[in-house]
């Protein structure tokens, strides 16, 4: 009965490893394949790790994600040719969430962009998309702007209400960062790039660190009594509670920022110029409405409605599809996100979720499921 | 390891079956719960349902994934364990005891004997690593 359960390294082809691979295994991590990498999915258990992150702090290794620097005098303007966000107005030391869009307005990836200096941007992209992203970006840069991927760096995320106190004991400057602020900080001589951001809805930090120093940093963080290591399992349940999109599930090349309820990433200036890839399609949806919307969903019972669950309207017509779904450890109840027809997207709309052939009642609810607690 | 009771059998799908007369109690093995992780939801068959051997008749879900539980033997469901509906974590804490799933009345005890005994199941688990 466990064919669908978390498998141990099921892939026959050799997996890439992260710098902390042996460290994870020494902690008893269960390693699984994710985006071509062997990654820890859990240590003590998803539930305990999830709840510890909400109550104290958890350390995630997200070194499989793509890191790169875009440099050159016109780097911010050049990146604006590919994304709908305002990169020119992004101040040094500030970070922004943005999207790579295609000519149809579809989402090629979501990424974090940090302005390191006037002529340098630091990018973090999804593991499953980084090769596509970096090829796409490099191919579209003008002379004088270079993209340098950092395969030699690890990325750690410390998340939770105790994260600031923990980081403050190791890197005092980092604890002073505002939400979505970033700084280059030396830790015992190790050059790190720290940003106050994350993927859990909690206050927290993401730390880019040279691969050879990753273990020292991870160990120092985990030695703090408030911190436990957490795997991709808890990362996924935390981000779902926070209503955050997972690329490949909730957003992809066939979803637009408008449908995905990510219209806020399109800055005011970019909406005046409408000059990002897919701007015409996106503008049309903003002005005339999108056919479907990403919404939060709460099944009424206790059965989780997983990704790809069909959603049916009260009158029996097709309503949409669940794109992420599972169990919320914080709410002790099933939660889901999905796309529904625009006439069914209002909060409170009753819907049916087709779980194992049976219609389970549920309704549209606001996102996030668990309030964000970012530093302000 | 203490010698386990002789009346327990196991399936390749990681169910255990304990036979008492013609009543078979079915659950998932400790190995299965360990692999699944935190169980958060269980769906059990209706009492009175006729089930065939290898038929999917229950569901167990962890935070991450849903898995089917199969009837290891042919028979009629006579009882289900409300305790694991109310507290699915029982499947983790006592998979081969209080965490049982359902009971079926079977008409053929020979098929029970044909399932793996504890030693055979342990050997089978070795082949999975």
Coordinates of C-alpha atoms in Angstrom, one line a residue:
Chain A
X1 CA 0.0 0.0 0.0
X2 CA 2.9 2.3 0.0
X3 CA 3.7 2.7 -3.7
X4 CA 2.6 6.3 -3.4
X5 CA 4.4 7.0 -0.2
X6 CA 7.6 8.9 0.1
X7 CA 10.1 6.7 -1.7
X8 CA 13.8 6.4 -0.9
X9 CA 15.8 7.4 -4.0
X10 CA 13.5 5.8 -6.6
X11 CA 15.3 7.3 -9.6
X12 CA 17.6 4.9 -11.4
X13 CA 19.7 7.8 -12.8
X14 CA 22.3 9.3 -10.5
X15 CA 21.0 12.3 -8.6
X16 CA 22.7 15.5 -8.0
X17 CA 23.7 16.2 -4.4
X18 CA 23.7 19.3 -2.3
X19 CA 26.8 20.3 -0.3
X20 CA 25.1 19.2 2.9
X21 CA 24.1 15.8 1.6
X22 CA 26.1 13.8 4.2
X23 CA 25.1 16.2 6.9
X24 CA 21.4 15.5 6.2
X25 CA 22.0 11.8 6.2
X26 CA 23.8 12.0 9.5
X27 CA 20.7 13.7 11.0
X28 CA 18.6 10.8 9.8
X29 CA 17.0 12.6 6.9
X30 CA 14.9 10.6 4.5
X31 CA 16.2 11.6 1.1
X32 CA 14.0 11.8 -2.0
X33 CA 14.4 12.9 -5.5
X34 CA 13.3 16.4 -6.2
X35 CA 14.1 18.3 -9.4
X36 CA 17.0 15.9 -10.1
X37 CA 18.5 16.3 -6.6
X38 CA 18.6 14.0 -3.7
X39 CA 17.0 16.2 -1.0
X40 CA 15.8 15.7 2.6
X41 CA 12.0 15.4 2.7
X42 CA 11.9 14.9 6.4
X43 CA 14.0 14.2 9.5
X44 CA 11.8 13.5 12.6
X45 CA 8.5 13.9 10.7
X46 CA 6.7 16.5 8.6
X47 CA 4.1 17.3 11.3
X48 CA 6.7 18.0 14.0
X49 CA 9.0 20.0 11.8
X50 CA 6.0 22.0 10.5
X51 CA 4.7 22.9 13.9
X52 CA 8.2 23.6 15.2
X53 CA 8.7 26.1 12.4
X54 CA 5.5 27.9 13.4
X55 CA 6.3 27.9 17.1
X56 CA 10.2 28.3 17.1
X57 CA 12.4 28.0 14.1
X58 CA 13.4 25.5 11.4
X59 CA 16.4 25.2 9.1
X60 CA 15.8 24.2 5.5
X61 CA 18.4 23.4 3.0
X62 CA 17.3 24.8 -0.4
X63 CA 20.6 24.5 -2.1
X64 CA 19.0 22.9 -5.1
X65 CA 17.5 26.3 -6.0
X66 CA 19.3 28.3 -8.7
X67 CA 21.5 31.2 -7.7
X68 CA 23.0 33.6 -10.1
X69 CA 24.3 37.2 -10.4
X70 CA 23.4 39.4 -13.3
X71 CA 26.0 42.2 -13.7
X72 CA 26.6 45.1 -16.0
X73 CA 25.7 48.8 -16.0
X74 CA 22.3 48.1 -17.6
X75 CA 21.5 44.9 -15.7
X76 CA 18.2 46.1 -14.0
X77 CA 16.9 47.6 -17.3
X78 CA 17.9 44.4 -19.1
X79 CA 16.0 42.2 -16.7
X80 CA 13.0 44.3 -17.0
X81 CA 12.7 43.1 -20.7
X82 CA 11.8 39.7 -19.2
X83 CA 9.8 40.4 -16.0
X84 CA 6.8 42.7 -15.1
X85 CA 8.3 44.1 -12.0
X86 CA 10.1 47.4 -11.5
X87 CA 13.8 46.5 -11.3
X88 CA 15.0 50.1 -11.9
X89 CA 13.3 51.2 -8.7
X90 CA 14.6 48.3 -6.7
X91 CA 17.1 49.9 -4.3
X92 CA 20.4 48.3 -3.4
X93 CA 19.8 46.1 -0.4
X94 CA 16.2 45.4 -1.3
X95 CA 14.7 42.2 -2.6
X96 CA 11.6 41.7 -4.8
X97 CA 9.5 38.7 -5.9
X98 CA 8.9 38.7 -9.7
X99 CA 8.0 36.5 -12.6
X100 CA 9.6 35.5 -15.9
X101 CA 6.7 35.7 -18.4
X102 CA 6.4 34.4 -21.9
X103 CA 4.8 36.2 -24.9
X104 CA 1.4 34.7 -24.1
X105 CA 1.6 36.0 -20.5
X106 CA 2.3 32.6 -19.1
X107 CA 4.7 32.2 -16.2
X108 CA 8.1 30.7 -17.0
X109 CA 9.2 30.9 -13.4
X110 CA 8.9 32.9 -10.2
X111 CA 12.0 34.3 -8.8
X112 CA 13.5 36.5 -6.1
X113 CA 15.6 39.4 -7.3
X114 CA 18.0 41.3 -4.9
X115 CA 19.7 44.5 -5.9
X116 CA 23.2 44.1 -4.6
X117 CA 24.6 47.3 -6.2
X118 CA 23.7 49.7 -9.0
X119 CA 25.1 47.3 -11.5
X120 CA 24.4 43.9 -9.9
X121 CA 21.3 41.8 -9.2
X122 CA 21.2 38.5 -7.4
X123 CA 18.6 36.0 -8.6
X124 CA 17.1 32.9 -6.9
X125 CA 15.1 30.6 -9.2
X126 CA 13.3 27.3 -8.8
X127 CA 15.4 24.1 -9.0
X128 CA 13.1 22.6 -11.6
X129 CA 13.4 25.7 -13.8
X130 CA 16.8 27.1 -13.2
X131 CA 18.4 25.7 -16.4
X132 CA 15.6 27.0 -18.5
X133 CA 15.6 30.4 -16.7
X134 CA 19.3 31.0 -16.9
X135 CA 19.4 30.0 -20.6
X136 CA 16.5 32.3 -21.3
X137 CA 17.9 35.2 -19.3
X138 CA 21.5 34.9 -20.8
X139 CA 20.1 34.7 -24.3
X140 CA 18.2 38.0 -23.8
X141 CA 20.9 40.2 -22.3
X142 CA 22.4 43.0 -24.2
X143 CA 26.2 43.3 -24.6
X144 CA 27.8 44.3 -21.3
X145 CA 25.4 42.4 -19.1
X146 CA 26.5 38.9 -17.9
X147 CA 24.7 36.2 -16.0
X148 CA 26.9 34.2 -13.7
X149 CA 25.3 31.1 -12.1
X150 CA 26.6 30.1 -8.7
X151 CA 26.7 26.4 -8.6
X152 CA 29.3 26.7 -5.9
X153 CA 26.9 28.2 -3.3
X154 CA 24.5 26.6 -0.9
X155 CA 21.2 28.2 0.2
X156 CA 19.9 27.8 3.7
X157 CA 16.5 29.1 5.0
X158 CA 16.0 29.8 8.7
X159 CA 12.3 30.3 9.3
X160 CA 10.1 30.9 12.3
X161 CA 9.3 33.4 15.1
X162 CA 12.6 32.6 16.8
X163 CA 14.6 33.1 13.6
X164 CA 15.6 36.7 14.2
X165 CA 16.9 36.0 17.7
X166 CA 18.9 33.0 16.5
X167 CA 20.4 34.9 13.5
X168 CA 21.1 37.9 15.7
X169 CA 23.4 35.8 17.9
X170 CA 25.4 34.8 14.9
X171 CA 25.2 37.7 12.4
X172 CA 23.9 40.8 14.3
X173 CA 23.6 42.9 11.1
X174 CA 21.3 40.3 9.6
X175 CA 18.8 40.6 12.4
X176 CA 18.5 44.3 11.7
X177 CA 17.3 43.8 8.1
X178 CA 13.7 44.8 7.2
X179 CA 11.4 42.3 5.5
X180 CA 12.6 41.9 1.9
X181 CA 15.9 43.5 2.8
X182 CA 19.3 41.9 2.0
X183 CA 22.9 42.4 3.0
X184 CA 26.3 40.9 2.4
X185 CA 27.4 39.7 5.9
X186 CA 30.6 38.0 6.9
X187 CA 30.2 35.1 9.3
X188 CA 33.6 34.2 10.8
X189 CA 35.1 35.4 7.6
X190 CA 32.7 33.6 5.4
X191 CA 31.0 35.9 2.9
X192 CA 27.2 35.3 3.1
X193 CA 24.3 37.0 1.4
X194 CA 21.4 37.2 3.8
X195 CA 17.9 38.3 3.0
X196 CA 14.9 38.6 5.3
X197 CA 12.5 36.5 3.4
X198 CA 11.3 32.9 3.0
X199 CA 8.6 30.5 1.9
X200 CA 6.7 29.7 5.0
X201 CA 4.7 32.8 5.9
X202 CA 6.9 33.3 9.0
X203 CA 9.6 35.8 9.7
X204 CA 12.9 34.4 8.5
X205 CA 16.1 34.6 6.5
X206 CA 17.6 33.0 3.5
X207 CA 21.4 32.7 3.5
X208 CA 23.4 32.2 0.4
X209 CA 26.8 30.7 1.5
X210 CA 29.8 29.2 -0.3
X211 CA 29.4 25.5 -0.5
X212 CA 32.5 24.7 1.5
X213 CA 31.2 26.8 4.4
X214 CA 27.6 25.5 4.4
X215 CA 28.1 22.8 6.9
X216 CA 29.7 25.2 9.4
X217 CA 26.8 27.6 9.1
X218 CA 24.1 24.9 9.2
X219 CA 25.7 23.4 12.3
X220 CA 26.0 26.7 14.1
X221 CA 22.3 27.3 13.4
X222 CA 21.2 23.9 14.4
X223 CA 23.2 24.0 17.6
X224 CA 20.8 26.7 18.8
X225 CA 18.1 25.1 21.0
X226 CA 15.2 26.8 19.1
X227 CA 16.2 25.3 15.7
X228 CA 15.4 21.9 14.2
X229 CA 16.2 20.8 10.7
X230 CA 13.2 20.6 8.4
X231 CA 12.7 18.9 5.1
X232 CA 10.9 19.6 1.8
X233 CA 7.7 18.0 3.3
X234 CA 7.3 20.7 5.9
X235 CA 8.4 23.3 3.5
X236 CA 5.5 22.4 1.2
X237 CA 2.9 22.2 3.9
X238 CA 4.1 25.6 5.4
X239 CA 4.0 27.4 2.0
X240 CA 0.5 26.0 1.3
X241 CA -0.8 27.3 4.6
X242 CA 0.8 30.6 3.6
X243 CA -1.0 30.6 0.3
X244 CA 2.3 30.7 -1.7
X245 CA 2.5 29.3 -5.2
X246 CA 4.6 26.2 -6.0
X247 CA 5.9 26.4 -9.6
X248 CA 4.8 23.4 -11.6
X249 CA 1.7 23.0 -9.4
X250 CA 0.0 26.4 -8.9
X251 CA 1.7 28.3 -11.7
X252 CA 3.2 27.3 -15.0
X253 CA 3.6 28.4 -18.6
X254 CA -0.2 28.1 -19.1
X255 CA -1.2 30.3 -16.1
X256 CA -1.0 34.1 -16.2
X257 CA -0.2 36.4 -13.3
X258 CA -3.8 37.6 -13.4
X259 CA -5.3 34.1 -13.1
X260 CA -2.7 33.3 -10.4
X261 CA -3.7 36.3 -8.3
X262 CA -0.2 37.6 -8.7
X263 CA -1.2 40.8 -10.5
X264 CA 0.5 42.8 -7.7
X265 CA 3.9 41.8 -9.1
X266 CA 3.2 44.1 -12.1
X267 CA 4.4 47.5 -10.9
X268 CA 2.7 50.8 -11.6
X269 CA 5.3 52.0 -14.1
X270 CA 5.3 48.7 -16.0
X271 CA 1.5 49.0 -16.2
X272 CA 1.8 52.3 -17.8
X273 CA 4.3 51.0 -20.4
X274 CA 2.9 47.5 -20.9
X275 CA 6.3 46.4 -22.3
X276 CA 7.1 43.1 -20.6
X277 CA 6.7 39.7 -22.4
X278 CA 3.0 38.9 -22.6
X279 CA 1.9 42.4 -21.6
X280 CA -0.9 42.5 -24.1
X281 CA -2.5 39.3 -22.9
X282 CA -2.0 40.3 -19.3
X283 CA -3.5 43.7 -19.9
X284 CA -6.5 42.2 -21.6
X285 CA -7.2 40.0 -18.6
X286 CA -6.8 42.8 -16.2
X287 CA -9.2 45.0 -18.1
X288 CA -11.7 42.4 -19.2
X289 CA -11.3 39.7 -16.6
X290 CA -9.5 36.3 -16.6
X291 CA -11.5 33.1 -17.2
X292 CA -10.3 31.5 -14.0
X293 CA -8.7 32.5 -10.7
X294 CA -6.5 30.9 -8.2
X295 CA -8.4 30.6 -4.9
X296 CA -8.1 29.0 -1.5
X297 CA -10.3 26.0 -0.9
X298 CA -11.5 24.3 2.3
X299 CA -13.0 20.8 2.1
X300 CA -15.8 20.5 4.7
X301 CA -14.8 17.1 6.0
X302 CA -11.4 15.7 6.9
X303 CA -10.4 14.1 3.6
X304 CA -7.6 16.0 1.9
X305 CA -8.2 17.0 -1.7
X306 CA -4.8 16.6 -3.5
X307 CA -3.4 18.3 -6.6
X308 CA -5.3 17.4 -9.8
X309 CA -8.6 16.9 -7.8
X310 CA -11.5 18.0 -10.1
X311 CA -13.7 20.8 -8.8
X312 CA -17.4 20.7 -9.7
X313 CA -19.9 23.6 -9.3
X314 CA -23.1 23.3 -7.4
X315 CA -25.0 22.8 -10.7
X316 CA -22.8 19.9 -11.7
X317 CA -20.7 21.8 -14.3
X318 CA -16.9 21.8 -14.4
X319 CA -15.5 24.4 -12.1
X320 CA -11.8 23.8 -12.1
X321 CA -8.9 21.8 -10.6
X322 CA -7.0 21.7 -7.4
X323 CA -3.3 22.6 -7.9
X324 CA -2.0 22.0 -4.4
X325 CA -3.8 20.3 -1.6
X326 CA -3.1 18.5 1.6
X327 CA -3.4 18.6 5.3
X328 CA -2.8 21.8 7.4
X329 CA -1.0 20.9 10.6
X330 CA -1.7 24.4 12.0
X331 CA -5.5 24.1 11.3
X332 CA -5.7 20.3 11.8
X333 CA -7.9 20.3 8.6
X334 CA -7.5 19.8 4.9
X335 CA -6.7 22.8 2.8
X336 CA -6.1 23.3 -1.0
X337 CA -5.5 25.9 -3.7
X338 CA -6.8 25.6 -7.2
X339 CA -8.2 27.4 -10.2
X340 CA -11.9 27.9 -10.5
X341 CA -14.1 29.6 -13.1
X342 CA -14.3 33.3 -12.6
X343 CA -18.0 33.2 -11.7
X344 CA -17.2 30.7 -8.8
X345 CA -14.1 32.5 -7.4
X346 CA -15.9 34.6 -4.7
X347 CA -15.1 33.8 -1.1
X348 CA -17.8 31.6 0.3
X349 CA -18.8 29.9 -3.0
X350 CA -19.8 26.3 -2.3
X351 CA -18.1 23.7 -4.6
X352 CA -17.6 20.0 -4.8
X353 CA -14.2 18.4 -4.8
X354 CA -14.2 15.0 -6.5
X355 CA -12.1 12.8 -4.2
X356 CA -11.9 9.1 -5.2
X357 CA -15.0 9.5 -7.3
X358 CA -17.1 11.1 -4.6
X359 CA -18.1 14.7 -4.4
X360 CA -17.0 16.2 -1.1
X361 CA -18.5 19.6 -0.2
X362 CA -16.2 22.6 0.3
X363 CA -16.0 26.3 -0.3
X364 CA -13.8 29.1 -1.5
X365 CA -11.9 30.8 1.3
X366 CA -9.5 33.7 1.5
X367 CA -5.7 33.2 1.2
X368 CA -3.5 32.7 3.2
X369 CA -5.0 30.0 5.4
X370 CA -2.6 30.9 8.2
X371 CA -1.8 34.7 8.6
X372 CA 1.7 35.8 7.5
X373 CA 3.9 36.9 10.3
X374 CA 6.6 38.7 8.4
X375 CA 8.8 41.3 10.1
X376 CA 7.6 44.8 9.4
Chain B
X1 CA 13.5 -10.0 18.5
X2 CA 10.7 -11.8 20.4
X3 CA 9.0 -14.5 18.4
X4 CA 5.7 -13.0 17.2
X5 CA 2.4 -14.8 17.5
X6 CA 2.0 -17.4 14.8
X7 CA -1.5 -16.3 13.7
X8 CA -0.3 -13.1 11.9
X9 CA 0.3 -12.9 8.2
X10 CA 1.5 -10.1 5.9
X11 CA 1.1 -9.0 2.4
X12 CA 3.5 -7.5 -0.2
X13 CA 1.4 -4.3 0.0
X14 CA 2.3 -4.1 3.7
X15 CA -0.9 -5.0 5.3
X16 CA -1.0 -7.3 8.4
X17 CA -3.8 -9.8 9.1
X18 CA -4.6 -11.5 12.4
X19 CA -7.0 -14.4 12.2
X20 CA -9.4 -15.3 15.1
X21 CA -11.8 -18.0 14.0
X22 CA -13.1 -16.8 10.7
X23 CA -12.6 -13.1 11.5
X24 CA -9.5 -11.5 10.0
X25 CA -8.4 -8.1 11.5
X26 CA -6.4 -6.0 9.0
X27 CA -4.1 -3.1 9.4
X28 CA -0.9 -1.7 7.9
X29 CA 2.5 -2.8 9.1
X30 CA 4.9 -0.8 11.2
X31 CA 7.1 -0.6 8.2
X32 CA 4.3 0.9 6.2
X33 CA 3.5 3.6 8.8
X34 CA 7.1 4.4 9.1
X35 CA 7.4 4.9 5.3
X36 CA 4.2 7.0 5.2
X37 CA 5.0 9.3 8.0
X38 CA 2.4 11.2 10.0
X39 CA -1.0 9.8 9.2
X40 CA -3.6 12.5 9.1
X41 CA -6.6 10.9 7.5
X42 CA -8.1 7.4 7.2
X43 CA -11.1 6.3 5.1
X44 CA -12.5 2.9 5.9
X45 CA -15.0 0.6 4.1
X46 CA -18.6 0.4 4.9
X47 CA -19.6 -2.4 7.3
X48 CA -21.4 -5.1 5.2
X49 CA -19.3 -4.5 2.1
X50 CA -18.1 -7.6 0.3
X51 CA -14.5 -7.2 -0.6
X52 CA -12.3 -9.4 -2.9
X53 CA -8.7 -10.2 -2.1
X54 CA -6.4 -7.4 -3.5
X55 CA -9.3 -4.9 -3.8
X56 CA -8.6 -1.4 -2.7
X57 CA -11.0 -0.8 0.2
X58 CA -9.5 1.8 2.5
X59 CA -7.3 4.9 2.2
X60 CA -4.6 6.1 4.5
X61 CA -3.2 9.6 4.0
X62 CA -0.1 11.2 5.5
X63 CA 0.7 15.0 5.3
X64 CA 2.3 14.3 1.9
X65 CA 0.5 11.5 0.2
X66 CA -2.5 9.2 -0.1
X67 CA -2.2 5.5 -0.3
X68 CA -4.7 2.6 -0.8
X69 CA -5.1 -0.2 1.6
X70 CA -6.1 -3.5 0.0
X71 CA -8.2 -6.3 1.3
X72 CA -5.7 -9.1 1.9
X73 CA -8.5 -11.8 1.8
X74 CA -11.9 -12.2 0.3
X75 CA -14.9 -11.7 2.7
X76 CA -17.4 -9.3 4.2
X77 CA -16.4 -6.3 6.3
X78 CA -18.0 -6.8 9.7
X79 CA -16.3 -4.0 11.7
X80 CA -14.2 -0.9 11.3
X81 CA -12.0 1.0 13.8
X82 CA -13.6 4.3 14.6
X83 CA -10.6 5.1 16.8
X84 CA -8.3 5.7 13.9
X85 CA -10.9 7.9 12.2
X86 CA -11.0 10.0 15.4
X87 CA -7.3 9.9 15.9
X88 CA -5.3 8.9 12.8
X89 CA -2.0 9.2 14.7
X90 CA -2.9 5.8 16.3
X91 CA -1.8 4.3 13.0
X92 CA 1.7 5.6 13.6
X93 CA 1.9 5.0 17.3
X94 CA 0.5 1.4 17.3
X95 CA 0.2 0.2 13.7
X96 CA 0.0 -3.5 14.5
X97 CA -2.3 -3.1 17.5
X98 CA -4.7 -0.3 18.3
X99 CA -4.2 1.1 14.8
X100 CA -6.0 -1.7 13.1
X101 CA -8.3 -0.7 10.1
X102 CA -11.1 -3.2 9.6
X103 CA -12.3 -6.8 10.3
X104 CA -13.5 -9.1 7.6
X105 CA -15.4 -12.4 7.9
X106 CA -13.6 -14.8 5.6
X107 CA -14.8 -18.0 4.2
X108 CA -11.5 -19.5 3.2
X109 CA -8.8 -19.8 5.8
X110 CA -6.4 -21.5 3.4
X111 CA -5.8 -18.2 1.6
X112 CA -4.8 -16.8 5.0
X113 CA -2.2 -19.5 5.4
X114 CA -0.9 -18.7 2.0
X115 CA 0.1 -15.2 3.0
X116 CA 3.6 -14.4 4.3
X117 CA 4.4 -15.2 7.9
X118 CA 6.6 -12.9 10.0
X119 CA 9.9 -14.3 8.9
X120 CA 8.9 -14.3 5.2
X121 CA 7.8 -10.7 5.5
X122 CA 11.0 -9.6 7.2
X123 CA 12.9 -11.3 4.3
X124 CA 10.7 -9.5 1.9
X125 CA 11.5 -6.2 3.5
X126 CA 15.2 -6.9 3.1
X127 CA 14.7 -7.2 -0.6
X128 CA 13.2 -3.7 -0.7
X129 CA 16.2 -1.9 0.7

